[in-house]
Tab-separated table of C-alpha atoms in Angstrom:
chain	number	residue	atom	x	y	z
I	75	UNK	CA	30.111	22.887	-7.566
I	76	UNK	CA	28.576	19.889	-9.313
I	77	UNK	CA	24.807	20.028	-9.580
I	78	UNK	CA	22.261	17.376	-10.417
I	79	UNK	CA	19.919	18.133	-13.299
I	80	UNK	CA	16.333	19.097	-12.570
I	81	UNK	CA	14.240	16.084	-13.485
I	82	UNK	CA	10.531	16.612	-12.889
I	83	UNK	CA	8.540	13.778	-14.441
I	84	UNK	CA	5.070	14.958	-13.354
I	85	UNK	CA	3.234	17.832	-11.670
I	86	UNK	CA	-0.259	17.374	-10.205
I	87	UNK	CA	-3.088	18.843	-8.136
I	88	UNK	CA	-5.029	16.603	-5.722
I	89	UNK	CA	-8.300	17.727	-4.175
I	90	UNK	CA	-10.669	16.381	-1.545
I	91	UNK	CA	-14.165	16.020	-2.983
I	92	UNK	CA	-16.988	15.605	-0.447
I	93	UNK	CA	-18.675	12.986	-2.664
I	94	UNK	CA	-15.710	11.115	-4.190
I	95	UNK	CA	-13.003	11.618	-1.552
I	96	UNK	CA	-9.384	12.261	-2.599
I	97	UNK	CA	-8.898	12.619	-6.362
I	98	UNK	CA	-6.343	13.842	-8.896
I	99	UNK	CA	-7.914	17.017	-10.277
I	100	UNK	CA	-5.228	17.911	-12.847
I	101	UNK	CA	-1.795	16.688	-13.962
I	102	UNK	CA	0.927	16.989	-16.570
I	103	UNK	CA	1.726	14.979	-18.584
I	104	UNK	CA	-1.923	14.032	-18.968
I	105	UNK	CA	-1.181	10.319	-19.472
I	106	UNK	CA	1.081	9.863	-16.411
I	107	UNK	CA	0.141	7.002	-14.044
I	108	UNK	CA	-0.704	8.636	-10.700
I	109	UNK	CA	-2.662	5.753	-9.146
I	110	UNK	CA	-2.527	6.123	-5.360
I	111	UNK	CA	-0.890	9.576	-5.413
I	112	UNK	CA	-4.209	11.110	-4.303
I	113	UNK	CA	-3.745	9.332	-0.938
I	114	UNK	CA	0.041	9.733	-0.667
I	115	UNK	CA	-0.109	13.498	-1.117
I	116	UNK	CA	-2.927	14.022	1.398
I	117	UNK	CA	-2.140	12.031	4.542
I	118	UNK	CA	-5.063	10.512	6.447
I	119	UNK	CA	-5.971	12.842	9.303
I	120	UNK	CA	-4.901	15.943	7.337
I	121	UNK	CA	-8.366	17.513	7.646
I	122	UNK	CA	-7.399	18.436	11.236
I	123	UNK	CA	-4.447	20.646	10.212
I	124	UNK	CA	-4.061	23.835	8.161
I	125	UNK	CA	-1.001	22.867	6.069
I	126	UNK	CA	1.681	20.215	5.678
I	127	UNK	CA	4.221	18.816	3.239
I	128	UNK	CA	4.764	15.151	2.397
I	129	UNK	CA	7.602	13.170	0.832
I	130	UNK	CA	6.565	9.807	-0.660
I	131	UNK	CA	7.514	7.124	-3.154
I	132	UNK	CA	5.575	6.178	-6.265
I	133	UNK	CA	7.121	3.196	-8.033
I	134	UNK	CA	10.697	4.179	-8.906
I	135	UNK	CA	9.955	7.899	-8.423
I	136	UNK	CA	9.919	10.140	-5.354
I	137	UNK	CA	7.292	12.783	-4.737
I	138	UNK	CA	6.890	15.965	-2.731
I	139	UNK	CA	3.457	17.499	-2.190
I	140	UNK	CA	2.350	20.570	-0.232
I	141	UNK	CA	-1.084	20.382	1.388
I	142	UNK	CA	-3.306	23.235	2.556
I	143	UNK	CA	-6.764	23.405	4.087
I	144	UNK	CA	-8.826	26.609	3.760
I	145	UNK	CA	-12.187	27.352	5.446
I	146	UNK	CA	-14.825	28.319	2.854
I	147	UNK	CA	-18.453	29.388	3.136
I	148	UNK	CA	-19.761	26.600	0.951
I	149	UNK	CA	-22.217	23.879	1.895
I	150	UNK	CA	-21.078	21.818	-1.087
I	151	UNK	CA	-17.518	21.727	0.285
I	152	UNK	CA	-18.752	21.291	3.886
I	153	UNK	CA	-16.973	24.455	5.008
I	154	UNK	CA	-13.427	23.398	4.009
I	155	UNK	CA	-11.462	23.282	0.760
I	156	UNK	CA	-8.450	20.923	0.813
I	157	UNK	CA	-5.846	20.527	-1.907
I	158	UNK	CA	-2.284	19.310	-2.461
I	159	UNK	CA	0.079	20.377	-5.238
I	160	UNK	CA	2.963	18.021	-5.913
I	161	UNK	CA	5.726	16.797	-8.201
I	162	UNK	CA	7.441	13.499	-9.039
I	163	UNK	CA	11.166	13.066	-9.715
I	164	UNK	CA	13.612	10.118	-10.054
I	165	UNK	CA	15.607	11.483	-7.077
I	166	UNK	CA	14.483	12.901	-3.710
I	167	UNK	CA	17.659	14.931	-3.133
I	168	UNK	CA	16.478	17.986	-5.066
I	169	UNK	CA	12.809	18.040	-4.149
I	170	UNK	CA	13.330	20.517	-1.289
I	171	UNK	CA	14.166	23.204	-3.879
I	172	UNK	CA	10.554	23.342	-4.994
I	173	UNK	CA	8.954	23.432	-1.554
I	174	UNK	CA	8.315	27.200	-1.620
I	175	UNK	CA	6.931	27.070	-5.159
I	176	UNK	CA	4.537	24.228	-4.231
I	177	UNK	CA	3.430	26.041	-1.041
I	178	UNK	CA	2.612	29.148	-3.094
I	179	UNK	CA	0.815	27.092	-5.725
I	180	UNK	CA	-1.403	25.202	-3.271
I	181	UNK	CA	-2.522	28.524	-1.768
I	182	UNK	CA	-3.166	29.789	-5.307
I	183	UNK	CA	-5.240	26.661	-6.110
I	184	UNK	CA	-7.357	27.129	-2.965
I	185	UNK	CA	-8.099	30.760	-3.820
I	186	UNK	CA	-8.404	30.384	-7.611
I	187	UNK	CA	-9.349	26.737	-8.337
I	188	UNK	CA	-8.667	25.652	-11.907
I	189	UNK	CA	-5.946	28.178	-12.761
I	190	UNK	CA	-3.104	25.906	-13.794
I	191	UNK	CA	-0.973	28.194	-15.994
I	192	UNK	CA	1.890	28.670	-13.417
I	193	UNK	CA	2.065	24.868	-13.033
I	194	UNK	CA	2.058	24.373	-16.815
I	195	UNK	CA	4.929	26.885	-17.177
I	196	UNK	CA	6.838	25.193	-14.344
I	197	UNK	CA	6.474	21.764	-15.961
I	198	UNK	CA	7.568	23.064	-19.373
I	199	UNK	CA	10.672	24.551	-17.764
I	200	UNK	CA	11.579	21.605	-15.553
I	201	UNK	CA	10.293	18.507	-17.307
I	202	UNK	CA	12.772	15.679	-17.407
I	203	UNK	CA	14.343	14.416	-20.548
I	204	UNK	CA	15.379	11.210	-18.853
I	205	UNK	CA	18.641	9.917	-20.374
I	206	UNK	CA	18.919	6.226	-21.286
I	207	UNK	CA	22.432	6.217	-19.807
I	208	UNK	CA	24.640	8.587	-17.840
I	209	UNK	CA	24.361	9.821	-14.281
I	210	UNK	CA	22.314	12.934	-15.060
I	211	UNK	CA	24.844	15.306	-13.495
I	212	UNK	CA	25.708	18.596	-15.187
I	213	UNK	CA	28.426	21.047	-14.296
I	214	UNK	CA	26.197	24.081	-14.000
I	215	UNK	CA	24.081	25.780	-11.394
I	216	UNK	CA	20.343	25.640	-12.038
I	217	UNK	CA	18.878	28.966	-13.101
I	218	UNK	CA	15.734	28.458	-11.023
I	219	UNK	CA	16.266	27.618	-7.386
I	220	UNK	CA	14.349	28.444	-4.237
I	221	UNK	CA	17.231	27.613	-1.926
I	222	UNK	CA	20.916	27.216	-2.635
I	223	UNK	CA	22.572	24.955	-0.133
I	224	UNK	CA	26.239	24.368	-0.862
I	225	UNK	CA	27.508	20.845	-0.440
I	226	UNK	CA	31.019	19.536	-0.222
I	227	UNK	CA	30.028	15.892	0.103
I	228	UNK	CA	29.184	12.947	-2.115
I	229	UNK	CA	26.182	13.692	-4.379
I	230	UNK	CA	24.035	11.014	-2.727
I	231	UNK	CA	24.537	12.743	0.621
I	232	UNK	CA	23.343	16.144	-0.482
I	233	UNK	CA	21.037	17.454	2.170
I	234	UNK	CA	17.482	17.117	0.978
I	235	UNK	CA	15.906	19.854	3.008
I	236	UNK	CA	16.512	23.062	4.964
I	237	UNK	CA	19.110	23.116	7.734
I	238	UNK	CA	18.106	22.419	11.313
I	239	UNK	CA	16.428	19.069	10.706
I	240	UNK	CA	19.299	16.998	12.120
I	241	UNK	CA	19.467	19.011	15.350
I	242	UNK	CA	15.691	18.547	15.776
I	243	UNK	CA	16.207	14.809	15.210
I	244	UNK	CA	18.914	14.652	17.908
I	245	UNK	CA	16.826	16.671	20.379
I	246	UNK	CA	13.731	14.562	19.681
I	247	UNK	CA	15.314	11.113	20.208
I	248	UNK	CA	18.193	12.020	22.533
I	249	UNK	CA	20.487	9.081	23.321
I	250	UNK	CA	17.957	6.684	21.725
I	251	UNK	CA	19.599	7.732	18.461
I	252	UNK	CA	22.245	5.101	19.305
I	253	UNK	CA	19.516	2.412	19.407
I	254	UNK	CA	18.133	3.582	16.040
I	255	UNK	CA	21.689	3.646	14.624
I	256	UNK	CA	22.123	-0.072	15.386
I	257	UNK	CA	18.833	-0.998	13.698
I	258	UNK	CA	19.730	1.151	10.654
I	259	UNK	CA	23.176	-0.461	10.370
I	260	UNK	CA	21.548	-3.905	10.582
I	261	UNK	CA	19.319	-2.860	7.657
I	262	UNK	CA	16.090	-3.549	9.517
I	263	UNK	CA	12.605	-2.455	8.407
I	264	UNK	CA	11.864	0.695	10.417
I	265	UNK	CA	8.378	2.204	10.609
I	266	UNK	CA	7.625	5.515	12.347
I	267	UNK	CA	4.073	6.259	13.479
I	268	UNK	CA	2.974	9.832	14.131
I	269	UNK	CA	-0.282	11.770	13.730
I	270	UNK	CA	-0.193	14.675	11.198
I	271	UNK	CA	1.577	16.934	10.389
I	272	UNK	CA	3.764	14.434	8.554
I	273	UNK	CA	6.427	16.724	7.030
I	274	UNK	CA	8.730	16.764	10.048
I	275	UNK	CA	8.346	12.962	10.316
I	276	UNK	CA	9.470	12.578	6.676
I	277	UNK	CA	12.636	14.423	7.742
I	278	UNK	CA	13.121	11.833	10.507
I	279	UNK	CA	12.981	9.106	7.840
I	280	UNK	CA	15.802	10.861	5.981
I	281	UNK	CA	17.865	11.370	9.176
I	282	UNK	CA	17.478	7.681	10.047
I	283	UNK	CA	18.858	6.685	6.637
I	284	UNK	CA	21.877	8.952	7.263
I	285	UNK	CA	22.828	6.835	10.296
I	286	UNK	CA	23.829	3.898	8.089
I	287	UNK	CA	26.308	5.526	5.670
I	288	UNK	CA	29.548	3.618	5.085
I	289	UNK	CA	32.184	4.965	2.686
I	290	UNK	CA	34.631	2.016	2.626
I	291	UNK	CA	34.664	0.528	-0.914
I	292	UNK	CA	33.172	-2.962	-1.107
I	293	UNK	CA	31.509	-2.878	2.333
I	294	UNK	CA	27.781	-3.377	2.311
I	295	UNK	CA	27.504	-4.323	-1.370
I	296	UNK	CA	25.873	-7.653	-0.465
I	297	UNK	CA	23.369	-6.180	2.020
I	298	UNK	CA	20.046	-4.584	1.067
I	299	UNK	CA	20.129	-0.820	0.725
I	300	UNK	CA	18.345	1.073	3.526
I	301	UNK	CA	15.701	2.730	1.336
I	302	UNK	CA	13.628	5.731	2.366
I	303	UNK	CA	9.952	5.153	1.565
I	304	UNK	CA	8.911	8.322	3.395
I	305	UNK	CA	5.098	8.494	3.906
I	306	UNK	CA	3.173	5.233	3.446
I	307	UNK	CA	-0.501	4.283	3.766
I	308	UNK	CA	-2.488	1.031	3.537
I	309	UNK	CA	-2.225	1.052	-0.256
I	310	UNK	CA	1.559	0.592	0.140
I	311	UNK	CA	1.252	-2.699	2.042
I	312	UNK	CA	1.894	-4.934	-1.032
I	313	UNK	CA	5.068	-2.935	-1.830
I	314	UNK	CA	6.318	-3.064	1.779
I	315	UNK	CA	5.717	-6.840	1.958
I	316	UNK	CA	8.519	-7.393	-0.557
I	317	UNK	CA	11.068	-5.005	0.996
I	318	UNK	CA	13.980	-6.471	2.974
I	319	UNK	CA	15.031	-3.112	4.422
I	320	UNK	CA	13.333	0.295	4.520
I	321	UNK	CA	12.531	3.378	6.602
I	322	UNK	CA	9.008	4.802	6.351
I	323	UNK	CA	6.468	6.840	8.309
I	324	UNK	CA	2.701	6.646	8.540
I	325	UNK	CA	-0.262	8.348	10.205
I	326	UNK	CA	-2.294	5.108	10.150
I	327	UNK	CA	-2.407	3.229	13.468
I	328	UNK	CA	-3.536	-0.002	11.716
I	329	UNK	CA	0.105	-0.606	10.709
I	330	UNK	CA	1.084	-1.393	14.311
I	331	UNK	CA	-0.971	-4.636	14.152
I	332	UNK	CA	0.687	-5.720	10.884
I	333	UNK	CA	3.849	-7.007	12.547
I	334	UNK	CA	4.947	-8.975	9.477
I	335	UNK	CA	5.605	-5.637	7.696
I	336	UNK	CA	8.240	-4.223	10.062
I	337	UNK	CA	11.020	-5.137	12.526
I	338	UNK	CA	11.074	-1.911	14.518
I	339	UNK	CA	8.088	0.339	15.316
I	340	UNK	CA	8.739	3.895	16.455
I	341	UNK	CA	5.723	5.572	18.056
I	342	UNK	CA	6.880	9.158	18.526
I	343	UNK	CA	9.889	8.633	20.880
I	344	UNK	CA	8.984	5.086	21.905
I	345	UNK	CA	11.156	2.564	20.009
I	346	UNK	CA	9.956	-1.056	20.172
I	347	UNK	CA	10.414	-4.392	18.417
I	348	UNK	CA	8.360	-7.587	18.555
I	349	UNK	CA	11.380	-9.651	17.428
I	350	UNK	CA	12.824	-11.236	20.576
I	351	UNK	CA	16.433	-11.461	19.255
I	352	UNK	CA	16.414	-7.673	18.649
I	353	UNK	CA	15.049	-6.719	22.068
I	354	UNK	CA	18.485	-6.592	23.806
I	355	UNK	CA	19.361	-3.788	21.322
I	356	UNK	CA	16.674	-1.542	22.839
I	357	UNK	CA	18.738	-1.114	26.019
I	358	UNK	CA	21.159	1.814	26.044
I	359	UNK	CA	24.557	0.684	27.358
I	360	UNK	CA	27.632	2.529	28.647
I	361	UNK	CA	29.313	2.595	25.218
I	362	UNK	CA	26.139	4.096	23.673
I	363	UNK	CA	26.091	6.832	26.325
I	364	UNK	CA	29.750	7.579	25.607
I	365	UNK	CA	29.142	7.851	21.835
I	366	UNK	CA	26.151	10.141	22.445
I	367	UNK	CA	28.272	12.266	24.796
I	368	UNK	CA	30.897	12.657	22.028
I	369	UNK	CA	28.228	13.640	19.493
I	370	UNK	CA	26.789	16.228	21.912
I	371	UNK	CA	30.284	17.554	22.655
I	372	UNK	CA	31.072	17.948	18.934
I	373	UNK	CA	27.766	19.784	18.401
I	374	UNK	CA	28.501	22.174	21.269
I	375	UNK	CA	32.009	22.879	19.908
I	376	UNK	CA	30.540	23.574	16.472
I	377	UNK	CA	27.857	25.920	17.846
I	378	UNK	CA	30.539	27.689	19.916
I	379	UNK	CA	32.829	28.186	16.899
I	380	UNK	CA	29.909	29.468	14.827
I	381	UNK	CA	29.073	31.991	17.540
I	382	UNK	CA	32.619	33.085	18.442
I	383	UNK	CA	34.448	32.844	15.118
I	384	UNK	CA	31.492	33.439	12.822
I	385	UNK	CA	32.375	30.132	11.139
I	386	UNK	CA	29.581	29.431	8.675
I	387	UNK	CA	31.412	26.865	6.532
I	388	UNK	CA	30.702	23.832	8.710
I	389	UNK	CA	27.160	22.953	9.725
I	390	UNK	CA	25.327	20.520	11.964
I	391	UNK	CA	24.071	18.387	9.088
I	392	UNK	CA	27.646	17.648	7.943
I	393	UNK	CA	28.767	17.003	11.520
I	394	UNK	CA	25.906	14.541	12.120
I	395	UNK	CA	26.402	12.627	8.851
I	396	UNK	CA	30.183	12.483	9.258
I	397	UNK	CA	29.982	11.444	12.945
I	398	UNK	CA	28.001	8.311	12.063
I	399	UNK	CA	29.902	7.618	8.845
I	400	UNK	CA	33.232	7.706	10.700
I	401	UNK	CA	31.779	5.498	13.452
I	402	UNK	CA	30.566	2.968	10.841
I	403	UNK	CA	33.852	3.138	8.904
I	404	UNK	CA	35.859	2.461	12.092
I	405	UNK	CA	33.739	-0.619	12.859
I	406	UNK	CA	33.971	-2.051	9.357
I	407	UNK	CA	37.650	-1.194	8.957
I	408	UNK	CA	38.383	-3.204	12.125
I	409	UNK	CA	36.109	-6.074	11.077
I	410	UNK	CA	37.706	-6.219	7.592
I	411	UNK	CA	41.206	-6.298	9.049
I	412	UNK	CA	40.292	-9.068	11.501
I	413	UNK	CA	38.466	-11.087	8.820
I	414	UNK	CA	41.567	-10.878	6.566
I	415	UNK	CA	44.059	-11.818	9.285
I	416	UNK	CA	45.626	-15.243	9.949
I	417	UNK	CA	43.592	-15.553	13.150
I	418	UNK	CA	40.153	-14.016	12.449
I	419	UNK	CA	39.236	-13.657	16.110
I	420	UNK	CA	37.554	-10.602	17.548
I	421	UNK	CA	38.472	-9.771	21.140
I	422	UNK	CA	37.075	-7.455	23.812
I	423	UNK	CA	39.942	-5.094	22.933
I	424	UNK	CA	38.713	-4.915	19.317
I	425	UNK	CA	35.189	-4.246	20.579
I	426	UNK	CA	36.344	-1.309	22.709
I	427	UNK	CA	38.419	0.076	19.812
I	428	UNK	CA	35.244	0.083	17.677
I	429	UNK	CA	33.395	2.013	20.387
I	430	UNK	CA	31.270	-0.991	21.365
I	431	UNK	CA	30.586	-2.576	24.754
I	432	UNK	CA	32.156	-6.095	24.801
I	433	UNK	CA	29.245	-7.598	26.792
I	434	UNK	CA	26.206	-5.415	26.096
I	435	UNK	CA	26.890	-5.139	22.311
I	436	UNK	CA	27.571	-8.857	21.883
I	437	UNK	CA	24.239	-9.698	20.206
I	438	UNK	CA	24.418	-6.523	18.048
I	439	UNK	CA	27.852	-7.562	16.756
I	440	UNK	CA	26.717	-11.146	16.140
I	441	UNK	CA	23.830	-9.801	14.017
I	442	UNK	CA	26.206	-7.416	12.221
I	443	UNK	CA	28.606	-10.247	11.277
I	444	UNK	CA	25.692	-12.297	9.981
I	445	UNK	CA	24.062	-9.469	7.980
I	446	UNK	CA	27.340	-8.396	6.333
I	447	UNK	CA	28.560	-11.970	5.798
I	448	UNK	CA	31.806	-11.598	7.767
I	449	UNK	CA	33.463	-14.847	8.852
I	450	UNK	CA	34.889	-13.921	12.243
I	451	UNK	CA	35.059	-15.755	15.577
I	452	UNK	CA	33.928	-13.655	18.519
I	453	UNK	CA	35.821	-14.286	21.750
I	454	UNK	CA	34.615	-12.274	24.731
I	455	UNK	CA	35.581	-13.427	28.236
I	456	UNK	CA	36.139	-16.986	27.023
I	457	UNK	CA	32.623	-17.135	25.540
I	458	UNK	CA	33.235	-18.310	22.012
I	459	UNK	CA	30.669	-17.898	19.248
I	460	UNK	CA	30.991	-18.007	15.460
């Protein structure tokens, strides 16, 4: 079992001060740049909930913070003490390991403000010695781990959080997952709006990114990577303005008006786009229903085998990731073969073989050919487009 190294570059405590608002109360190392982290780790609207967790990006690092809100009999604090304890790391795939530790520490900070020794010890143990080169992978299991989730997949696909998130994602969006899959594969800018708590919505960001995996060498190298930004707020607008492709979530309704920042806006289960050429993709067609039926069928078979045979080796997360990866691979395998043939013409038969609807998925396929730079002529019912 190959394991990534623990690489914690910062640990911090954010507090809500009735006079100054959100502020970084304490951090290690003391000189680390945490500008904006006080807002990323305490989502706007958090005062209405008791606890939450938040994934976010800060420059080239990813963060995880656990928030808690405790009633106190203090006029100075206006009856509530709110804090977040968080960490920064170069990779988001291992952050879930520290969730329990951070939850315990934020409760500790609320009850005993200013006692930072457990956080100091944690940082000393985990602080990153970031290598100049190398992939930072060691062949050893970490000694300190809240959860051990075994993986048999590529390192970049390691699940980043507890099991069950993918099944929640499927249940939440239903067959609209097939609509989201198309937008993810087209590397669009996807923004999810939801009021707090934001933790479960950060998981949806991750699940959305999993829809676009392709494992065929050389495919997708020229297209922008679908990058998870996780939680964003108004301070992230300049960063989002420069992104060609991303998935993010926010609790701030103001984003909906800023149409230049996104292509697709997801308000809870309502998926919409203001871009007219993408609007046909919002309609679920017969081929989408068939793909969703297959996904549901595979899930039911898996749950049945787990129940009857006690099979614990395969799980829903793997099934979900592999279902979409195989779907994407089949599409791009077909497209590559057609593009490399003497007559690079794509027929209705090819479309059906890829699991697409020859008529209803026409505009999706046209966009796909353009985004991935594939030189193929599309011939469907004598309608010819290149």
